[in-house]
PDB file of C-alpha atoms in Angstrom:
ATOM      1  CA  MET A 132       4.066   4.523  12.870  1.00  0.00           C
ATOM      2  CA  LYS A 133       0.945   3.127  11.256  1.00  0.00           C
ATOM      3  CA  ARG A 134       1.374   0.156   8.927  1.00  0.00           C
ATOM      4  CA  ALA A 135      -0.770  -1.036   6.058  1.00  0.00           C
ATOM      5  CA  LEU A 136      -0.587  -4.618   4.777  1.00  0.00           C
ATOM      6  CA  VAL A 137      -1.244  -4.593   1.037  1.00  0.00           C
ATOM      7  CA  SER A 138      -2.170  -7.857  -0.679  1.00  0.00           C
ATOM      8  CA  VAL A 139      -4.163  -7.677  -3.902  1.00  0.00           C
ATOM      9  CA  THR A 140      -4.832  -9.837  -6.958  1.00  0.00           C
ATOM     10  CA  ASN A 141      -5.718  -6.940  -9.268  1.00  0.00           C
ATOM     11  CA  LYS A 142      -2.905  -4.387  -9.113  1.00  0.00           C
ATOM     12  CA  ASP A 143      -4.677  -1.720 -11.199  1.00  0.00           C
ATOM     13  CA  GLY A 144      -4.253   1.596  -9.390  1.00  0.00           C
ATOM     14  CA  ILE A 145      -2.271   0.101  -6.515  1.00  0.00           C
ATOM     15  CA  VAL A 146       0.663   2.509  -6.918  1.00  0.00           C
ATOM     16  CA  ASP A 147      -1.552   5.575  -6.511  1.00  0.00           C
ATOM     17  CA  PHE A 148      -3.382   3.925  -3.619  1.00  0.00           C
ATOM     18  CA  CYS A 149      -0.124   3.176  -1.796  1.00  0.00           C
ATOM     19  CA  LYS A 150       1.240   6.659  -2.469  1.00  0.00           C
ATOM     20  CA  GLY A 151      -1.874   8.033  -0.799  1.00  0.00           C
ATOM     21  CA  LEU A 152      -1.324   5.826   2.232  1.00  0.00           C
ATOM     22  CA  VAL A 153       2.301   6.981   2.500  1.00  0.00           C
ATOM     23  CA  GLU A 154       1.165  10.611   2.324  1.00  0.00           C
ATOM     24  CA  LEU A 155      -1.135   9.851   5.269  1.00  0.00           C
ATOM     25  CA  GLY A 156       1.811   8.528   7.276  1.00  0.00           C
ATOM     26  CA  PHE A 157       1.513   4.795   6.685  1.00  0.00           C
ATOM     27  CA  GLU A 158       4.385   2.379   6.198  1.00  0.00           C
ATOM     28  CA  ILE A 159       3.507  -0.073   3.413  1.00  0.00           C
ATOM     29  CA  VAL A 160       3.994  -3.789   4.002  1.00  0.00           C
ATOM     30  CA  SER A 161       3.576  -5.817   0.813  1.00  0.00           C
ATOM     31  CA  THR A 162       3.205  -9.556   0.415  1.00  0.00           C
ATOM     32  CA  GLY A 163       5.518  -9.242  -2.597  1.00  0.00           C
ATOM     33  CA  GLY A 164       3.431 -11.481  -4.850  1.00  0.00           C
TER      34      GLY A 164
END
């Protein structure tokens, strides 16, 4: 499985971005900040 580490300061649009990654087969790893 492919993984994507997501760490951003501006969270605008991040939900749609992550949904797109999941649709492409990525597992999301978030820093949780």
